[in-house]
PDB file of N, CA and C and ligand atoms in Angstrom:
ATOM      1  N   MET W   5       0.839  -1.186   0.000  1.00 95.00           N
ATOM      2  CA  MET W   5       0.000   0.000   0.000  1.00 95.00           C
ATOM      3  C   MET W   5       0.879   1.244   0.000  1.00 95.00           C
ATOM      4  N   PHE W   6       0.399   2.253  -0.697  1.00 97.00           N
ATOM      5  CA  PHE W   6       1.200   3.463  -0.845  1.00 97.00           C
ATOM      6  C   PHE W   6       0.449   4.678  -0.290  1.00 97.00           C
ATOM      7  N   MET W   7       1.217   5.647   0.200  1.00 96.00           N
ATOM      8  CA  MET W   7       0.614   6.887   0.687  1.00 96.00           C
ATOM      9  C   MET W   7       1.137   8.040  -0.164  1.00 96.00           C
ATOM     10  N   VAL W   8       0.197   8.782  -0.737  1.00 97.00           N
ATOM     11  CA  VAL W   8       0.582   9.931  -1.569  1.00 97.00           C
ATOM     12  C   VAL W   8       0.395  11.214  -0.773  1.00 97.00           C
ATOM     13  N   THR W   9       1.427  12.050  -0.763  1.00 97.00           N
ATOM     14  CA  THR W   9       1.370  13.347  -0.090  1.00 97.00           C
ATOM     15  C   THR W   9       1.636  14.435  -1.120  1.00 97.00           C
ATOM     16  N   ILE W  10       0.827  15.488  -1.082  1.00 98.00           N
ATOM     17  CA  ILE W  10       0.983  16.603  -2.020  1.00 98.00           C
ATOM     18  C   ILE W  10       1.322  17.866  -1.245  1.00 98.00           C
ATOM     19  N   ASN W  11       2.427  18.499  -1.607  1.00 98.00           N
ATOM     20  CA  ASN W  11       2.788  19.786  -1.007  1.00 98.00           C
ATOM     21  C   ASN W  11       2.044  20.878  -1.776  1.00 98.00           C
ATOM     22  N   GLN W  12       0.888  21.269  -1.269  1.00 97.00           N
ATOM     23  CA  GLN W  12       0.041  22.210  -1.992  1.00 97.00           C
ATOM     24  C   GLN W  12       0.636  23.617  -2.030  1.00 97.00           C
ATOM     25  N   ASP W  13       1.541  23.920  -1.125  1.00 97.00           N
ATOM     26  CA  ASP W  13       2.175  25.244  -1.161  1.00 97.00           C
ATOM     27  C   ASP W  13       2.982  25.421  -2.449  1.00 97.00           C
ATOM     28  N   LYS W  14       3.453  24.290  -3.013  1.00 98.00           N
ATOM     29  CA  LYS W  14       4.274  24.351  -4.219  1.00 98.00           C
ATOM     30  C   LYS W  14       3.466  24.133  -5.496  1.00 98.00           C
ATOM     31  N   CYS W  15       2.205  23.730  -5.359  1.00 98.00           N
ATOM     32  CA  CYS W  15       1.374  23.407  -6.528  1.00 98.00           C
ATOM     33  C   CYS W  15       1.053  24.672  -7.320  1.00 98.00           C
ATOM     34  N   VAL W  16       1.300  24.605  -8.642  1.00 98.00           N
ATOM     35  CA  VAL W  16       1.014  25.754  -9.509  1.00 98.00           C
ATOM     36  C   VAL W  16      -0.291  25.570 -10.286  1.00 98.00           C
ATOM     37  N   GLY W  17      -1.011  24.487  -9.988  1.00 98.00           N
ATOM     38  CA  GLY W  17      -2.349  24.311 -10.553  1.00 98.00           C
ATOM     39  C   GLY W  17      -2.399  23.900 -12.007  1.00 98.00           C
ATOM     40  N   CYS W  18      -1.366  23.241 -12.493  1.00 98.00           N
ATOM     41  CA  CYS W  18      -1.325  22.876 -13.917  1.00 98.00           C
ATOM     42  C   CYS W  18      -2.263  21.722 -14.258  1.00 98.00           C
ATOM     43  N   ALA W  19      -2.650  20.925 -13.249  1.00 97.00           N
ATOM     44  CA  ALA W  19      -3.577  19.794 -13.401  1.00 97.00           C
ATOM     45  C   ALA W  19      -3.007  18.626 -14.204  1.00 97.00           C
ATOM     46  N   SER W  20      -1.743  18.659 -14.518  1.00 97.00           N
ATOM     47  CA  SER W  20      -1.138  17.546 -15.273  1.00 97.00           C
ATOM     48  C   SER W  20      -1.275  16.231 -14.529  1.00 97.00           C
ATOM     49  N   CYS W  21      -1.141  16.266 -13.237  1.00 98.00           N
ATOM     50  CA  CYS W  21      -1.190  15.039 -12.440  1.00 98.00           C
ATOM     51  C   CYS W  21      -2.593  14.439 -12.449  1.00 98.00           C
ATOM     52  N   VAL W  22      -3.592  15.287 -12.479  1.00 98.00           N
ATOM     53  CA  VAL W  22      -4.984  14.816 -12.451  1.00 98.00           C
ATOM     54  C   VAL W  22      -5.266  13.945 -13.669  1.00 98.00           C
ATOM     55  N   ASP W  23      -4.848  14.407 -14.832  1.00 96.00           N
ATOM     56  CA  ASP W  23      -5.098  13.671 -16.065  1.00 96.00           C
ATOM     57  C   ASP W  23      -4.250  12.405 -16.156  1.00 96.00           C
ATOM     58  N   ALA W  24      -3.067  12.440 -15.567  1.00 98.00           N
ATOM     59  CA  ALA W  24      -2.123  11.337 -15.773  1.00 98.00           C
ATOM     60  C   ALA W  24      -2.269  10.194 -14.768  1.00 98.00           C
ATOM     61  N   CYS W  25      -2.839  10.449 -13.628  1.00 98.00           N
ATOM     62  CA  CYS W  25      -2.904   9.412 -12.584  1.00 98.00           C
ATOM     63  C   CYS W  25      -3.757   8.230 -13.064  1.00 98.00           C
ATOM     64  N   PRO W  26      -3.167   7.038 -13.177  1.00 98.00           N
ATOM     65  CA  PRO W  26      -3.927   5.890 -13.686  1.00 98.00           C
ATOM     66  C   PRO W  26      -5.004   5.414 -12.710  1.00 98.00           C
ATOM     67  N   ALA W  27      -4.855   5.773 -11.441  1.00 98.00           N
ATOM     68  CA  ALA W  27      -5.851   5.372 -10.446  1.00 98.00           C
ATOM     69  C   ALA W  27      -7.004   6.378 -10.351  1.00 98.00           C
ATOM     70  N   LYS W  28      -6.846   7.521 -11.039  1.00 98.00           N
ATOM     71  CA  LYS W  28      -7.890   8.564 -11.071  1.00 98.00           C
ATOM     72  C   LYS W  28      -8.306   9.027  -9.668  1.00 98.00           C
ATOM     73  N   ILE W  29      -7.325   9.172  -8.795  1.00 98.00           N
ATOM     74  CA  ILE W  29      -7.642   9.597  -7.424  1.00 98.00           C
ATOM     75  C   ILE W  29      -7.312  11.065  -7.192  1.00 98.00           C
ATOM     76  N   LEU W  30      -6.724  11.745  -8.191  1.00 98.00           N
ATOM     77  CA  LEU W  30      -6.327  13.141  -8.010  1.00 98.00           C
ATOM     78  C   LEU W  30      -7.339  14.073  -8.650  1.00 98.00           C
ATOM     79  N   GLY W  31      -7.524  15.237  -8.041  1.00 98.00           N
ATOM     80  CA  GLY W  31      -8.420  16.244  -8.580  1.00 98.00           C
ATOM     81  C   GLY W  31      -7.948  17.615  -8.173  1.00 98.00           C
ATOM     82  N   MET W  32      -8.602  18.649  -8.712  1.00 98.00           N
ATOM     83  CA  MET W  32      -8.246  20.015  -8.350  1.00 98.00           C
ATOM     84  C   MET W  32      -9.285  20.564  -7.373  1.00 98.00           C
ATOM     85  N   VAL W  33      -8.811  21.115  -6.272  1.00 97.00           N
ATOM     86  CA  VAL W  33      -9.672  21.754  -5.278  1.00 97.00           C
ATOM     87  C   VAL W  33      -9.106  23.147  -5.033  1.00 97.00           C
ATOM     88  N   ASP W  34      -9.880  24.162  -5.356  1.00 96.00           N
ATOM     89  CA  ASP W  34      -9.418  25.548  -5.233  1.00 96.00           C
ATOM     90  C   ASP W  34      -8.084  25.756  -5.944  1.00 96.00           C
ATOM     91  N   ASP W  35      -7.975  25.202  -7.155  1.00 97.00           N
ATOM     92  CA  ASP W  35      -6.795  25.360  -8.006  1.00 97.00           C
ATOM     93  C   ASP W  35      -5.527  24.702  -7.455  1.00 97.00           C
ATOM     94  N   LYS W  36      -5.705  23.776  -6.514  1.00 98.00           N
ATOM     95  CA  LYS W  36      -4.570  22.998  -6.020  1.00 98.00           C
ATOM     96  C   LYS W  36      -4.887  21.518  -6.186  1.00 98.00           C
ATOM     97  N   ALA W  37      -3.876  20.734  -6.495  1.00 98.00           N
ATOM     98  CA  ALA W  37      -4.082  19.293  -6.609  1.00 98.00           C
ATOM     99  C   ALA W  37      -4.360  18.699  -5.233  1.00 98.00           C
ATOM    100  N   ASP W  38      -5.260  17.717  -5.217  1.00 98.00           N
ATOM    101  CA  ASP W  38      -5.608  17.067  -3.956  1.00 98.00           C
ATOM    102  C   ASP W  38      -6.018  15.631  -4.258  1.00 98.00           C
ATOM    103  N   VAL W  39      -5.997  14.788  -3.238  1.00 98.00           N
ATOM    104  CA  VAL W  39      -6.496  13.424  -3.381  1.00 98.00           C
ATOM    105  C   VAL W  39      -7.999  13.468  -3.147  1.00 98.00           C
ATOM    106  N   ILE W  40      -8.755  13.256  -4.218  1.00 97.00           N
ATOM    107  CA  ILE W  40     -10.218  13.329  -4.094  1.00 97.00           C
ATOM    108  C   ILE W  40     -10.857  11.948  -4.193  1.00 97.00           C
ATOM    109  N   GLY W  41     -10.065  10.963  -4.617  1.00 97.00           N
ATOM    110  CA  GLY W  41     -10.567   9.592  -4.677  1.00 97.00           C
ATOM    111  C   GLY W  41     -10.121   8.817  -3.441  1.00 97.00           C
ATOM    112  N   ASP W  42     -10.199   7.509  -3.534  1.00 96.00           N
ATOM    113  CA  ASP W  42      -9.782   6.654  -2.424  1.00 96.00           C
ATOM    114  C   ASP W  42      -8.256   6.551  -2.429  1.00 96.00           C
ATOM    115  N   ALA W  43      -7.626   7.160  -1.427  1.00 94.00           N
ATOM    116  CA  ALA W  43      -6.164   7.188  -1.378  1.00 94.00           C
ATOM    117  C   ALA W  43      -5.564   5.789  -1.394  1.00 94.00           C
ATOM    118  N   ALA W  44      -6.329   4.818  -0.929  1.00 95.00           N
ATOM    119  CA  ALA W  44      -5.838   3.431  -0.891  1.00 95.00           C
ATOM    120  C   ALA W  44      -5.681   2.842  -2.290  1.00 95.00           C
ATOM    121  N   ASP W  45      -6.247   3.514  -3.297  1.00 97.00           N
ATOM    122  CA  ASP W  45      -6.131   3.030  -4.673  1.00 97.00           C
ATOM    123  C   ASP W  45      -4.815   3.426  -5.326  1.00 97.00           C
ATOM    124  N   CYS W  46      -4.021   4.278  -4.663  1.00 97.00           N
ATOM    125  CA  CYS W  46      -2.727   4.681  -5.236  1.00 97.00           C
ATOM    126  C   CYS W  46      -1.874   3.445  -5.487  1.00 97.00           C
ATOM    127  N   MET W  47      -1.340   3.357  -6.725  1.00 97.00           N
ATOM    128  CA  MET W  47      -0.566   2.186  -7.146  1.00 97.00           C
ATOM    129  C   MET W  47       0.935   2.364  -6.911  1.00 97.00           C
ATOM    130  N   GLY W  48       1.329   3.548  -6.494  1.00 97.00           N
ATOM    131  CA  GLY W  48       2.746   3.790  -6.292  1.00 97.00           C
ATOM    132  C   GLY W  48       3.536   3.879  -7.587  1.00 97.00           C
ATOM    133  N   CYS W  49       2.863   4.210  -8.685  1.00 98.00           N
ATOM    134  CA  CYS W  49       3.520   4.215  -9.999  1.00 98.00           C
ATOM    135  C   CYS W  49       4.473   5.395 -10.160  1.00 98.00           C
ATOM    136  N   GLU W  50       4.286   6.438  -9.352  1.00 98.00           N
ATOM    137  CA  GLU W  50       5.112   7.649  -9.355  1.00 98.00           C
ATOM    138  C   GLU W  50       5.030   8.438 -10.670  1.00 98.00           C
ATOM    139  N   THR W  51       3.966   8.199 -11.445  1.00 98.00           N
ATOM    140  CA  THR W  51       3.726   9.029 -12.632  1.00 98.00           C
ATOM    141  C   THR W  51       3.616  10.489 -12.228  1.00 98.00           C
ATOM    142  N   CYS W  52       2.902  10.743 -11.150  1.00 98.00           N
ATOM    143  CA  CYS W  52       2.714  12.115 -10.661  1.00 98.00           C
ATOM    144  C   CYS W  52       4.051  12.746 -10.262  1.00 98.00           C
ATOM    145  N   VAL W  53       4.888  11.960  -9.630  1.00 98.00           N
ATOM    146  CA  VAL W  53       6.198  12.455  -9.201  1.00 98.00           C
ATOM    147  C   VAL W  53       7.015  12.882 -10.413  1.00 98.00           C
ATOM    148  N   GLY W  54       6.947  12.052 -11.465  1.00 98.00           N
ATOM    149  CA  GLY W  54       7.754  12.300 -12.653  1.00 98.00           C
ATOM    150  C   GLY W  54       7.312  13.498 -13.470  1.00 98.00           C
ATOM    151  N   LEU W  55       6.018  13.784 -13.470  1.00 97.00           N
ATOM    152  CA  LEU W  55       5.552  14.860 -14.356  1.00 97.00           C
ATOM    153  C   LEU W  55       5.323  16.187 -13.657  1.00 97.00           C
ATOM    154  N   CYS W  56       5.189  16.191 -12.359  1.00 98.00           N
ATOM    155  CA  CYS W  56       4.927  17.457 -11.658  1.00 98.00           C
ATOM    156  C   CYS W  56       6.108  18.409 -11.855  1.00 98.00           C
ATOM    157  N   PRO W  57       5.831  19.624 -12.332  1.00 98.00           N
ATOM    158  CA  PRO W  57       6.916  20.573 -12.595  1.00 98.00           C
ATOM    159  C   PRO W  57       7.536  21.148 -11.327  1.00 98.00           C
ATOM    160  N   ASN W  58       6.895  20.900 -10.187  1.00 97.00           N
ATOM    161  CA  ASN W  58       7.369  21.578  -8.976  1.00 97.00           C
ATOM    162  C   ASN W  58       7.621  20.630  -7.803  1.00 97.00           C
ATOM    163  N   GLU W  59       7.800  19.344  -8.109  1.00 98.00           N
ATOM    164  CA  GLU W  59       8.156  18.346  -7.085  1.00 98.00           C
ATOM    165  C   GLU W  59       7.204  18.369  -5.883  1.00 98.00           C
ATOM    166  N   CYS W  60       5.911  18.399  -6.183  1.00 98.00           N
ATOM    167  CA  CYS W  60       4.910  18.464  -5.111  1.00 98.00           C
ATOM    168  C   CYS W  60       4.646  17.110  -4.461  1.00 98.00           C
ATOM    169  N   PHE W  61       4.944  16.016  -5.176  1.00 98.00           N
ATOM    170  CA  PHE W  61       4.499  14.702  -4.709  1.00 98.00           C
ATOM    171  C   PHE W  61       5.572  13.947  -3.939  1.00 98.00           C
ATOM    172  N   THR W  62       5.118  13.265  -2.885  1.00 98.00           N
ATOM    173  CA  THR W  62       5.924  12.284  -2.185  1.00 98.00           C
ATOM    174  C   THR W  62       5.104  11.007  -2.085  1.00 98.00           C
ATOM    175  N   ILE W  63       5.670   9.897  -2.526  1.00 98.00           N
ATOM    176  CA  ILE W  63       4.997   8.604  -2.438  1.00 98.00           C
ATOM    177  C   ILE W  63       5.780   7.743  -1.455  1.00 98.00           C
ATOM    178  N   MET W  64       5.079   7.233  -0.454  1.00 97.00           N
ATOM    179  CA  MET W  64       5.718   6.350   0.517  1.00 97.00           C
ATOM    180  C   MET W  64       5.034   4.995   0.496  1.00 97.00           C
ATOM    181  N   GLU W  65       5.838   3.929   0.538  1.00 96.00           N
ATOM    182  CA  GLU W  65       5.258   2.597   0.652  1.00 96.00           C
ATOM    183  C   GLU W  65       5.058   2.290   2.126  1.00 96.00           C
ATOM    184  N   LEU W  66       3.843   1.862   2.465  1.00 91.00           N
ATOM    185  CA  LEU W  66       3.532   1.602   3.877  1.00 91.00           C
ATOM    186  C   LEU W  66       3.677   0.119   4.180  1.00 91.00           C
TER     187      LEU W  66
HETATM  188  S1  LIG Z  16       1.710   7.311  -7.618  1.00 81.05           S
HETATM  189 FE1  LIG Z  16       0.515   6.858  -9.483  1.00 81.05          FE
HETATM  190  S2  LIG Z  16      -1.437   6.093  -8.721  1.00 81.05           S
HETATM  191 FE2  LIG Z  16      -0.456   7.158  -6.995  1.00 81.05          FE
HETATM  192  S3  LIG Z  16      -1.227   9.270  -7.063  1.00 81.05           S
HETATM  193 FE3  LIG Z  16       0.677   9.220  -8.252  1.00 81.05          FE
HETATM  194  S4  LIG Z  16       0.057   8.861 -10.382  1.00 81.05           S
HETATM  195 FE4  LIG Z  16      -1.688   8.312  -9.055  1.00 81.05          FE
HETATM  196  S1  LIG Z  17       1.397  18.377 -11.504  1.00 81.05           S
HETATM  197 FE1  LIG Z  17       2.182  19.348  -9.610  1.00 81.05          FE
HETATM  198  S2  LIG Z  17       1.929  21.558  -9.962  1.00 81.05           S
HETATM  199 FE2  LIG Z  17       0.623  20.501 -11.470  1.00 81.05          FE
HETATM  200  S3  LIG Z  17      -1.407  20.395 -10.476  1.00 81.05           S
HETATM  201 FE3  LIG Z  17      -0.303  18.469 -10.015  1.00 81.05          FE
HETATM  202  S4  LIG Z  17       0.685  18.863  -7.999  1.00 81.05           S
HETATM  203 FE4  LIG Z  17       0.097  20.866  -8.872  1.00 81.05          FE
END
């Protein structure tokens, strides 16, 4: 199981992660990326980590 953390202070609101997440758990809330789906569905693929222009994501394996 993986835990996704988003540093919203660094989020520039590009929404790239929302479209790319294969688990479809990311969304935009007040122009910041957030986990809006079931966080337990995160696959740990780190697609979000790779594409975020501002290193907002941290993925930890639990
Ligand atoms: S690690 Fe993969 S599944 Fe998890 S939030 Fe990022 S893109 Fe989505
Ligand atoms: S890719 Fe990064 S900067 Fe863009 S919306 Fe997602 S968290 Fe924010």
